[in-house]
Coordinates of C-alpha atoms and ligand atoms in Angstrom, one line a residue:
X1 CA 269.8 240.5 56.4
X2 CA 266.2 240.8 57.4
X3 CA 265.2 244.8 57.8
X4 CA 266.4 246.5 61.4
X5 CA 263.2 247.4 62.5
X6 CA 261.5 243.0 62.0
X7 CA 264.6 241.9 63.7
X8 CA 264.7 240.6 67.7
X9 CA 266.2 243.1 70.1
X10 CA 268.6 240.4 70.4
X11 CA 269.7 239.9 67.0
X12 CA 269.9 243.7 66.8
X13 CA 272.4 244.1 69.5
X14 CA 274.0 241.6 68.0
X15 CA 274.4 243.1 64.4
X16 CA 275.0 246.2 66.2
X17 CA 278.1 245.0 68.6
X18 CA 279.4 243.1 65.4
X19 CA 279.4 246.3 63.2
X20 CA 277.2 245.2 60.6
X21 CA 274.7 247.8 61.4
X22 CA 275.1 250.8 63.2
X23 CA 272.6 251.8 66.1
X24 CA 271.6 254.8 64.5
X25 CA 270.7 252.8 61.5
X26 CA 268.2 250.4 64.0
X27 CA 266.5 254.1 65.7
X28 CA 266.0 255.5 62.4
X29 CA 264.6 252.2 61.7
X30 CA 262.4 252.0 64.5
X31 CA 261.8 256.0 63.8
X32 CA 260.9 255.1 60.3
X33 CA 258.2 252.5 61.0
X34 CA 256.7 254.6 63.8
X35 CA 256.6 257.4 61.5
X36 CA 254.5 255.5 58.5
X37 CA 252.5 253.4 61.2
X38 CA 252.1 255.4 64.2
X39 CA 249.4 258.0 62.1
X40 CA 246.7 254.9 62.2
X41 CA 247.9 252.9 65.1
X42 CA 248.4 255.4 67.5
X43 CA 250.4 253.6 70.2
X44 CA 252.7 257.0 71.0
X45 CA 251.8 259.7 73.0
X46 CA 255.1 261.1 72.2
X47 CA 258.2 260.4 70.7
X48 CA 261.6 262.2 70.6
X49 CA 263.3 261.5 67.2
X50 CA 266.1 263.7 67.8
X51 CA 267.0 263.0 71.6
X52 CA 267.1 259.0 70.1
X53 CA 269.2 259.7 67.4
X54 CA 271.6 261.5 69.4
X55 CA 271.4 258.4 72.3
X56 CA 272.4 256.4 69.0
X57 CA 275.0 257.9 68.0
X58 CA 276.5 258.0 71.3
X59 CA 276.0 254.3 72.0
X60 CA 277.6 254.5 68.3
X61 CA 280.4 256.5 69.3
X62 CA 281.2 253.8 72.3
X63 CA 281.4 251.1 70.3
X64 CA 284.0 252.8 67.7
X65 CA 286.2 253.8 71.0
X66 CA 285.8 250.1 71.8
X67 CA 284.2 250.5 75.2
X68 CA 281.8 247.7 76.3
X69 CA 278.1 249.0 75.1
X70 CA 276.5 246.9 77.1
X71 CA 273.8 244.0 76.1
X72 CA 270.8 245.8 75.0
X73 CA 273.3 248.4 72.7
X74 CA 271.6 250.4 70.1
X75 CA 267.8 248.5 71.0
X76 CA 265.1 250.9 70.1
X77 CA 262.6 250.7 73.0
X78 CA 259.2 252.4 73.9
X79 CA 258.1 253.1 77.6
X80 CA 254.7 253.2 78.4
X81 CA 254.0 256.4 79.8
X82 CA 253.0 255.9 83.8
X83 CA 256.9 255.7 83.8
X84 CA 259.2 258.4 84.6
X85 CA 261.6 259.8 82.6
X86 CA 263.6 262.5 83.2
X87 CA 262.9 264.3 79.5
X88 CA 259.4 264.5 77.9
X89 CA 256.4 264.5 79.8
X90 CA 254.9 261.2 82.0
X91 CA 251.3 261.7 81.7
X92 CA 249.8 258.6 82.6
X93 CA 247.6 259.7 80.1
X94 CA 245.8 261.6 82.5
X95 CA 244.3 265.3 82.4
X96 CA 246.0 265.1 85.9
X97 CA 249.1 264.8 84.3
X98 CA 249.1 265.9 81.0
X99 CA 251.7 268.3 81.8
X100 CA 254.1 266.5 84.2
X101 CA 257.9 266.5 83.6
X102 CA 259.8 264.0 85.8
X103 CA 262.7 265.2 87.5
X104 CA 264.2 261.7 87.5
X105 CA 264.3 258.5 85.4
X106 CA 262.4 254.8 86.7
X107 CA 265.1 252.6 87.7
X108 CA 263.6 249.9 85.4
X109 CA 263.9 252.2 82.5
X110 CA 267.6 253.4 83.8
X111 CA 269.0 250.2 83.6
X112 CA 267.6 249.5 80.2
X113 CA 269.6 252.9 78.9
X114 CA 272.5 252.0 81.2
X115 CA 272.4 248.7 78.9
X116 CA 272.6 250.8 75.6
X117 CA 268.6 250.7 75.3
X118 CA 267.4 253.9 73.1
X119 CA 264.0 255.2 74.4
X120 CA 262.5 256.6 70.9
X121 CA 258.8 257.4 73.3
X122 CA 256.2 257.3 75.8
X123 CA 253.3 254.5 75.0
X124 CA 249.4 255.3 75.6
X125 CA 247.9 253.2 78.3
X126 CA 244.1 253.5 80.1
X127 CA 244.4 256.8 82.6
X128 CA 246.6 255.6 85.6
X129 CA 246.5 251.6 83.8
X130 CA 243.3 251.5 84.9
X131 CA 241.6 249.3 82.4
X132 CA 242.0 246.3 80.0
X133 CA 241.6 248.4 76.4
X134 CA 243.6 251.9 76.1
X135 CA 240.0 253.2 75.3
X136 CA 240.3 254.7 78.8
X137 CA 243.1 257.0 78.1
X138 CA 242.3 260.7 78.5
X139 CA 243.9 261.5 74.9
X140 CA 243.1 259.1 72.2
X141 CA 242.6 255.4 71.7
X142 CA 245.3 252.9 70.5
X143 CA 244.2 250.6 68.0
X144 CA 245.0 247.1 67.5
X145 CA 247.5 246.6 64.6
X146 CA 246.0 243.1 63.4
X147 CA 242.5 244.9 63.6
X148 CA 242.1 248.6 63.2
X149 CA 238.6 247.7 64.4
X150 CA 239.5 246.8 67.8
X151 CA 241.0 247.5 70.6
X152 CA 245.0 246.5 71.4
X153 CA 244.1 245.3 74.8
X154 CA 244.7 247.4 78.2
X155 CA 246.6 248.8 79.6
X156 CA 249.4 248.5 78.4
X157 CA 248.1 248.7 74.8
X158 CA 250.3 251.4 73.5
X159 CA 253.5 249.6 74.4
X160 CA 251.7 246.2 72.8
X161 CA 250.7 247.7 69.7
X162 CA 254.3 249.5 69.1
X163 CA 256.1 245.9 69.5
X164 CA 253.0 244.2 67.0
X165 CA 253.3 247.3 64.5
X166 CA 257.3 246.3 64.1
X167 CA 257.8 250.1 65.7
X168 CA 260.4 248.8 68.4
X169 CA 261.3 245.6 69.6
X170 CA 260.7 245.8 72.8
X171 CA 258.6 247.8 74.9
X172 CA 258.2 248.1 78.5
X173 CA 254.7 248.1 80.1
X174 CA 253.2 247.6 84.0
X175 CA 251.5 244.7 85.2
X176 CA 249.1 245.3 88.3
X177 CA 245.8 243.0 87.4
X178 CA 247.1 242.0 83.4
X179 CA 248.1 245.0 81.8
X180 CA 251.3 243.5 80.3
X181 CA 249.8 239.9 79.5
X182 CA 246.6 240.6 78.5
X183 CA 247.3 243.3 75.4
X184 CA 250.2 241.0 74.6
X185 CA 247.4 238.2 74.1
X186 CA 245.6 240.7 72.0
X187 CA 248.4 241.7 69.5
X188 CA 249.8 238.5 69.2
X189 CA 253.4 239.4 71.1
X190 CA 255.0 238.1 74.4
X191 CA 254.1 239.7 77.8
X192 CA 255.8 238.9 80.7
X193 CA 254.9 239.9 84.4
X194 CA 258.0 238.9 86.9
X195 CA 258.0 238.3 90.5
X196 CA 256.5 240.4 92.5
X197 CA 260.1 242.6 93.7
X198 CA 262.0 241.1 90.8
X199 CA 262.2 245.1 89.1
X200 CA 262.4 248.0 90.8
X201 CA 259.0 250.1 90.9
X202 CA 260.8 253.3 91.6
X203 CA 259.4 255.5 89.1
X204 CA 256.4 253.8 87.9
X205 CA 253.5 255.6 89.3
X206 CA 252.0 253.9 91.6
X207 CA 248.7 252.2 90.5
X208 CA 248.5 249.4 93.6
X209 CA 251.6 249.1 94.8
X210 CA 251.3 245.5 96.7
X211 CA 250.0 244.4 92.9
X212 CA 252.4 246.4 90.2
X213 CA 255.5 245.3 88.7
X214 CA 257.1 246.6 85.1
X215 CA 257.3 243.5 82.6
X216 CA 258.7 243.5 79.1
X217 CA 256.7 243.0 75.6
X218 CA 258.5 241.5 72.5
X219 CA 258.2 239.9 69.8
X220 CA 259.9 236.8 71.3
X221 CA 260.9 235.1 74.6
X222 CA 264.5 235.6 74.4
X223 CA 263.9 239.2 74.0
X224 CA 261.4 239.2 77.3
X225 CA 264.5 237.5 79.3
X226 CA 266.9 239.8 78.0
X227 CA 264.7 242.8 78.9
X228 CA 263.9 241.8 81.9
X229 CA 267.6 240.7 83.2
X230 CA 268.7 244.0 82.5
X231 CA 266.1 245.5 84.4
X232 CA 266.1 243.2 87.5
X233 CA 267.9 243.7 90.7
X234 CA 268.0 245.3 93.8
X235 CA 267.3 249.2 93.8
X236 CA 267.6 250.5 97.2
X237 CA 265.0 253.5 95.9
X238 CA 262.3 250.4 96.3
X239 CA 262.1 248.8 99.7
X240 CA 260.0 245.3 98.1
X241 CA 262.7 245.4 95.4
X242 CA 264.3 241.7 95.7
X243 CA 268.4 240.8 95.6
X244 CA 267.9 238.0 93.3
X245 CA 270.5 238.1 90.1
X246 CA 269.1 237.6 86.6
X247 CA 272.4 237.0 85.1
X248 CA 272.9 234.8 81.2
X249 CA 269.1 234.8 81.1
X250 CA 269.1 234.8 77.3
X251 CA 272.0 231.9 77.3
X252 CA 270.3 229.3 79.7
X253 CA 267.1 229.7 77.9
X254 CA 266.7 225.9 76.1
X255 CA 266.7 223.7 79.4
X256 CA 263.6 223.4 80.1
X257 CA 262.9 221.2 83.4
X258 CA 263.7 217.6 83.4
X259 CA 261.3 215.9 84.4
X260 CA 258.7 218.8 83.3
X261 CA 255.3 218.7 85.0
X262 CA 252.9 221.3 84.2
X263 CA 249.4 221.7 85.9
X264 CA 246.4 222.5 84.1
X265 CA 243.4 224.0 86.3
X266 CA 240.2 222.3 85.7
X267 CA 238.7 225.8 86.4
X268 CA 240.2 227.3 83.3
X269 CA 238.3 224.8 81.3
X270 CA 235.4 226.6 80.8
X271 CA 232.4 227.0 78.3
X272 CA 232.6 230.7 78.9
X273 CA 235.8 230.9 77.0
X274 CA 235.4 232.0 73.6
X275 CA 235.5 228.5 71.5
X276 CA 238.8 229.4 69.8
X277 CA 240.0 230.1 73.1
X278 CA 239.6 226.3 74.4
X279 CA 240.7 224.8 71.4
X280 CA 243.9 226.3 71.0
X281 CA 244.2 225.7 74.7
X282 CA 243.9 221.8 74.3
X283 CA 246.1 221.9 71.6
X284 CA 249.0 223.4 73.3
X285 CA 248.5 221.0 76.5
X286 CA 248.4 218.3 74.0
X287 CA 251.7 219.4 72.2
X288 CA 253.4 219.7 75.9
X289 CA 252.2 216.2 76.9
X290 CA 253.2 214.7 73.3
X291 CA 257.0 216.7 74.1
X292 CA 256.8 214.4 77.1
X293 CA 255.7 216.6 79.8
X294 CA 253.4 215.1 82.5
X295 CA 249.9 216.9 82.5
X296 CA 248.1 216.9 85.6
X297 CA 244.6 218.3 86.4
X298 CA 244.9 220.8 89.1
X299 CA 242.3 222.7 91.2
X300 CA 242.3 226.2 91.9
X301 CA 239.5 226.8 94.2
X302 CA 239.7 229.9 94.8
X303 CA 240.1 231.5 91.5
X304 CA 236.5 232.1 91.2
X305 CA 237.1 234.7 93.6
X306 CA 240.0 236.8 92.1
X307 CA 238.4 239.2 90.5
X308 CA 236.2 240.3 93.4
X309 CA 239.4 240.0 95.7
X310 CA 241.7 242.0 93.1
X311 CA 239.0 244.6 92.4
X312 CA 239.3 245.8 96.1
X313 CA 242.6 245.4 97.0
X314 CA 243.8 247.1 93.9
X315 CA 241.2 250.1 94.1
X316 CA 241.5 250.5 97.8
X317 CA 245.1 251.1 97.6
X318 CA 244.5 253.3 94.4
X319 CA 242.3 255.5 96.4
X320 CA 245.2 255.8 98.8
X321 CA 248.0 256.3 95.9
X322 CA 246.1 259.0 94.0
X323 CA 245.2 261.1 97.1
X324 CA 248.6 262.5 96.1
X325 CA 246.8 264.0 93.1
X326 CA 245.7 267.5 95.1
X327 CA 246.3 270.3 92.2
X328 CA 248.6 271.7 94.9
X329 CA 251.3 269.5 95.4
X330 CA 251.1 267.4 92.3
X331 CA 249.0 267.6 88.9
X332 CA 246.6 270.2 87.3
X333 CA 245.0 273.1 89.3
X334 CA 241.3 274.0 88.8
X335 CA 241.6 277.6 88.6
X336 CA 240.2 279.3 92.3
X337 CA 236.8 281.1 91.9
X338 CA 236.1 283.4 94.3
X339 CA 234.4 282.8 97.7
X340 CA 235.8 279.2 97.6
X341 CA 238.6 277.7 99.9
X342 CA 241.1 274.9 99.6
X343 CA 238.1 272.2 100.1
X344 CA 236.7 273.0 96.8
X345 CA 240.1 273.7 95.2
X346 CA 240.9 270.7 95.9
X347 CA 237.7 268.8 94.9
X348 CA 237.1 271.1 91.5
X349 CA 241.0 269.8 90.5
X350 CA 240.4 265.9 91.1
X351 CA 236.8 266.1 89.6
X352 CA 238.6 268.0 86.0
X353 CA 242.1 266.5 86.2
X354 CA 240.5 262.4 86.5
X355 CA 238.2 260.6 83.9
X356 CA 235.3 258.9 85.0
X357 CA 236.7 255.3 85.3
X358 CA 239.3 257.0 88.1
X359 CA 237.4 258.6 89.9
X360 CA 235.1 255.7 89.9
X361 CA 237.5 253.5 91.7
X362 CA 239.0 255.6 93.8
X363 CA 235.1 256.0 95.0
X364 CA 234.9 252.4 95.6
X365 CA 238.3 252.3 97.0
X366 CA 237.6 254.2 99.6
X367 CA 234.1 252.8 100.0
X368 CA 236.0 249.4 100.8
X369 CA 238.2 251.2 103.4
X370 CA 236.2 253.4 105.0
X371 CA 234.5 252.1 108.6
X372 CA 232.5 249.8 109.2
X373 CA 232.7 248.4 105.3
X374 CA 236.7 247.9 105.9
X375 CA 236.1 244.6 107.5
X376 CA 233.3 243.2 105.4
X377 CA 235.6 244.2 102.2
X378 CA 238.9 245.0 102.1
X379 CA 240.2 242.8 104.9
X380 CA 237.9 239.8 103.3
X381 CA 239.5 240.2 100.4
X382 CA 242.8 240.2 101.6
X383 CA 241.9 237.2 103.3
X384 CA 241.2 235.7 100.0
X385 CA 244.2 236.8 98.4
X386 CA 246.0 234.6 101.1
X387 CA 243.2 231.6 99.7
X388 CA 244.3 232.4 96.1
X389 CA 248.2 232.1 96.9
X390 CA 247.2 229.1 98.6
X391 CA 246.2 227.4 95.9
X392 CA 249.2 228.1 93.5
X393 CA 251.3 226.9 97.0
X394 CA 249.6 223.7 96.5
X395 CA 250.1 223.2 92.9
X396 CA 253.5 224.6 92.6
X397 CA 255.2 223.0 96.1
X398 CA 256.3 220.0 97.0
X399 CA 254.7 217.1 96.0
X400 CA 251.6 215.1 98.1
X401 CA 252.6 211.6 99.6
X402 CA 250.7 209.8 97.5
X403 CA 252.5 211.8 94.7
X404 CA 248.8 213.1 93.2
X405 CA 248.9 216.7 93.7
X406 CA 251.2 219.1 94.0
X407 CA 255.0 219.1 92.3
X408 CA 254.1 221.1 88.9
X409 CA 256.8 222.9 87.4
X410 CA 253.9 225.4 86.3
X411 CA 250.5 225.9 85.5
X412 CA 249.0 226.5 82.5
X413 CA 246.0 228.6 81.5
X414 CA 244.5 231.0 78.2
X415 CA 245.4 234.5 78.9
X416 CA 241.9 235.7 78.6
X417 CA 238.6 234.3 78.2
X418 CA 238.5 235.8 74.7
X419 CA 240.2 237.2 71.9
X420 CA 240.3 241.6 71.1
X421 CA 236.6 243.2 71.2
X422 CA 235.7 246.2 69.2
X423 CA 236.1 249.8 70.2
X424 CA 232.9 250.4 72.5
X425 CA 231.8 246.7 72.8
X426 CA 232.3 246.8 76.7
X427 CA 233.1 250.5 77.4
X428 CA 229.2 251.0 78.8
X429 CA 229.3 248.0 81.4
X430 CA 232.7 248.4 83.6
X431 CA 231.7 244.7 85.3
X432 CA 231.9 243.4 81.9
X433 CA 234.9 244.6 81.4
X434 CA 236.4 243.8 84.6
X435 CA 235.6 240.4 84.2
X436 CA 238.3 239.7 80.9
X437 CA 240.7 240.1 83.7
X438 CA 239.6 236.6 85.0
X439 CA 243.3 234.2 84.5
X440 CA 245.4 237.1 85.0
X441 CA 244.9 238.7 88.2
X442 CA 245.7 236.4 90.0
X443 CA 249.6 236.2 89.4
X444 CA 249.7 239.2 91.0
X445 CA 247.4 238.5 93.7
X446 CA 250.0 235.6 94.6
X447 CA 253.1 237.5 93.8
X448 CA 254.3 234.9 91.1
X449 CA 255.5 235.6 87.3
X450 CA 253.5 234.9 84.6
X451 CA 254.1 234.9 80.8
X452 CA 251.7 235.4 78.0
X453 CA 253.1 233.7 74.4
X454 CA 251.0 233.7 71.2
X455 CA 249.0 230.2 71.6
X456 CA 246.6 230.5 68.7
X457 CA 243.8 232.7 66.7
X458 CA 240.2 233.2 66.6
X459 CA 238.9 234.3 63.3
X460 CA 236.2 236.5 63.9
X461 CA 233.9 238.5 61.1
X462 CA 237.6 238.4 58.6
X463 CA 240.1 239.3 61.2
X464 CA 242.2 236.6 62.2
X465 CA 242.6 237.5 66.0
X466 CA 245.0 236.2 68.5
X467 CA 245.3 234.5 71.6
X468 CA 247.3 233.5 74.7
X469 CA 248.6 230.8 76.5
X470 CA 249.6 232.0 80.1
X471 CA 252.6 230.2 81.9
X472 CA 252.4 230.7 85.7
X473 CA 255.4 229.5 88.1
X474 CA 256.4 229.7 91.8
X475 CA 257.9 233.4 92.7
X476 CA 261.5 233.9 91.6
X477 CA 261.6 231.0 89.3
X478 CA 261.2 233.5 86.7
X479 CA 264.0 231.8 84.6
X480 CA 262.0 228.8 84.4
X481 CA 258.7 230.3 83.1
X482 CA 260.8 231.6 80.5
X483 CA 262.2 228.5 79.4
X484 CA 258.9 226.5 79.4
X485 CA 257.7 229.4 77.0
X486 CA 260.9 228.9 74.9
X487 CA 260.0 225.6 74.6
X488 CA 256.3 226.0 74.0
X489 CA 257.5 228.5 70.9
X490 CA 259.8 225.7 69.4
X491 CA 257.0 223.1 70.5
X492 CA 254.0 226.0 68.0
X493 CA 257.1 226.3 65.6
Ligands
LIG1 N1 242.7 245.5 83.7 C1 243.1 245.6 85.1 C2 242.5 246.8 85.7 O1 241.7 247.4 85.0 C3 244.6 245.5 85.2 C4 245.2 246.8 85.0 C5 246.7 246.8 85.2 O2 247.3 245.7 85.2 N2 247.3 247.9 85.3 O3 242.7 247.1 86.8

């Protein structure tokens, strides 16, 4: 038997519900490789040995009384920390929050424990998942486990690098612009961002909230379906949260389409990529078109224009969510000096509870809403958001007359432009930065789910770094993007 700790959250519960391995042999496992890797890699911000161990040994105690355990029994899972839990602290790995405690659990993360999930901790992430490297986290960066010299990817990166290290098999991260996807690319493990509604936001702090949804990372794409159908569902806490059952996920995963047609956006061919990055591409459309799928050219106009459209609504609505942040009602209180009033109270705890790349965009957020620049900006961009979905309409609908366009199953596209970069290669020029974001904003622009699978590497100065192949399909056929990355892992063996 392969060690606990390198086996798939689905061949874990599986030892586990068969007896051949208790669950609080898999936490101590999953505690055991956090504790010998977590030193260098850095993905926690905190972790709760004993409260896992104890979850463990309940789920354990179930399973001897013969009660159903439920399908995710025993799994060791980390949380990245802009989700509330009801123990610990949810920092968002802010100042603002360094010393929250949640009164109540994220419905996404309450249905994973309701399954017999075990949360061993809390993940790093860039302050309020603002960013695309976990260098932006007020605490400490997360480094990426294939090279200690770079970064895991953002910002999700804690939750990215725990599932790369082997700490846990499963992780949970948020997804408002790429920040499941793209550190997924980075480390080399699956990301998946569902339909917009398809999980519950309750209890994930809001970043944008028309943008954000929770989405899994493993190690494979059985385990993203089986994470994600135990989190899906209705959850009348969260008003956009969708009825639509995600039921026997993980045993209707090896049909993919008949007929499959996948689209391939001539945009996404482009000599800006890192080199690695369009060959591996060609080679996994070539592999799909020698399994027999159709390949068809596509045309995405208007993806030129998502990172200018996503970089306003996203910030405009973060200016709105963070207002919250007051040092009165919620987060860290300058301390009064005398002769001041609530104005500069308020002012002296945003400026020393935020870090500079918050407070920059809730600047330009409300820049883009404020009068008179509320037309030109945010409503444009709205407008182009509309465009964007549009063009994934087109690709993804109903086929044209003359049987050209239209009709794809999915599209295909790299993940990001390029594979990890090194601790402080982009930190100083934010547009830089901003612009690795290019193939993944746009999912949740138009609402649709979008995967990230391991598609190839780049080998850069010694370090064999890897890449992404993004699968992007209409919004709620979730189950399908799943099993066209199923197929694409048998198709990479
Ligand atoms: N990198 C993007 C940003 O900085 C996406 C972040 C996210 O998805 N939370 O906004």
């Amino acid at each position: 038997m392969a060690s606990l700790a390198d086996m798939s959250a689905f061949d874990l519960a599986g030892v586990i519900a068969r007896g051949e391995a208790s669950a609080e042999d898999a936490v101590r496992a999953s505690l055991g490789r956090i504790a010998a890797g977590d030193g260098a890699v850095r993905a926690f911000i905190e972790t709760f040995p004993d409260r896992a161990l104890d979850a463990a040994r309940a789920v354990d105690a179930r399973r001897a009384r013969g009660e159903a355990a439920g399908p995710l029994a025993g799994v060791p899972v980390a949380v990245k920390d802009n989700l509330c839990l009801e123990w610990g602290r949810t920092t968002c790995a802010s100042r603002m929050l360094e010393h929250y405690r949640s009164p109540y659990t994220a419905t996404a993360v309450r249905r994973l424990i309701d399954a017999g999930a075990v949360v061993v901790g809390k993940t790093n992430l860039d302050e309020f998942a603002m960013g695309s490297s976990t260098e932006r986290s007020a605490f400490f960066a997360t480094r990426n486990p294939r090279d200690p010299g770079r970064v895991p990817g953002g910002s999700s990166g804690g939750s990215a690098a725990a599932v790369a290290a082997g700490m846990t098999p499963a992780a949970l991260g948020s997804d408002t612009g790429g920040s499941v996807r793209q550190p997924a690319s980075m480390c080399g493990v699956v990301g998946f961002k569902p339909t917009y509604g398809r999980v519950s936001r309750y209890g994930l702090v809001a970043f944008a909230s028309s943008l954000d949804q929770v989405g899994p990372l493993t190690r494979d794409v059985r385990d993203a379906a089986v994470v994600t159908a135990a989190m899906a569902g209705r959850d009348p806490c969260d008003a956009t949260s969708a009825d639509a059952p995600a039921a026997g996920w993980a045993e209707r995963l090896d049909e993919p389409p008949a007929g499959l047609r996948l689209g391939v956006p001539r945009e996404v061919r482009s000599p800006q990529n890192h080199p690695a990055v369009n060959f591996a591409f060609e080679r996994a459309v070539m592999k799909f078109r020698d399994a027999g799928a159709e390949i068809v050219e596509i045309d995405l106009p208007h993806l030129r224009h998502g990172i200018a459209a996503y970089y306003i609504v996203a910030l405009a609505e973060a200016s709105s969510n963070l207002g919250r942040y007051d040092g009165i009602r919620y987060g860290r209180r300058a301390e009064l000096r005398p002769g001041e009033g609530l104005a500069e109270l308020y002012a002296r705890s945003r400026a020393e509870g935020f870090g500079p790349e918050v407070r920059r965009r809730i600047l330009l957020g409300t820049h883009v809403l404020s009068s008179g620049y509320y037309d030109a900006y945010y409503l444009t961009a709205l407008k182009v958001r509309r465009l964007i979905k549009g063009d994934f309409d087109r690709a993804l609908g109903p086929r044209s007359a003359d049987g050209r366009a239209g009709g794809c199953h999915a599209v295909l596209m790299p993940t990001t432009p390029g594979p990890a970069w090194k601790f402080g290669e982009k930190s100083a020029d934010p547009l830089a930065m901003y612009l690795e974001d290019v193939y993944t904003v746009t999912a949740n622009l138009a609402g649709i789910p979008a995967i990230s699978v391991p598609m190839g590497e780049a080998e850069e100065e010694g370090s064999r770094l890897p890449l992404g192949l993004q699968i992007l399909g209409p919004a709620f056929e979730d189950l399908r993007v799943l099993r066209i990355a199923r197929m694409w892992e048998h198709l990479r063996g």
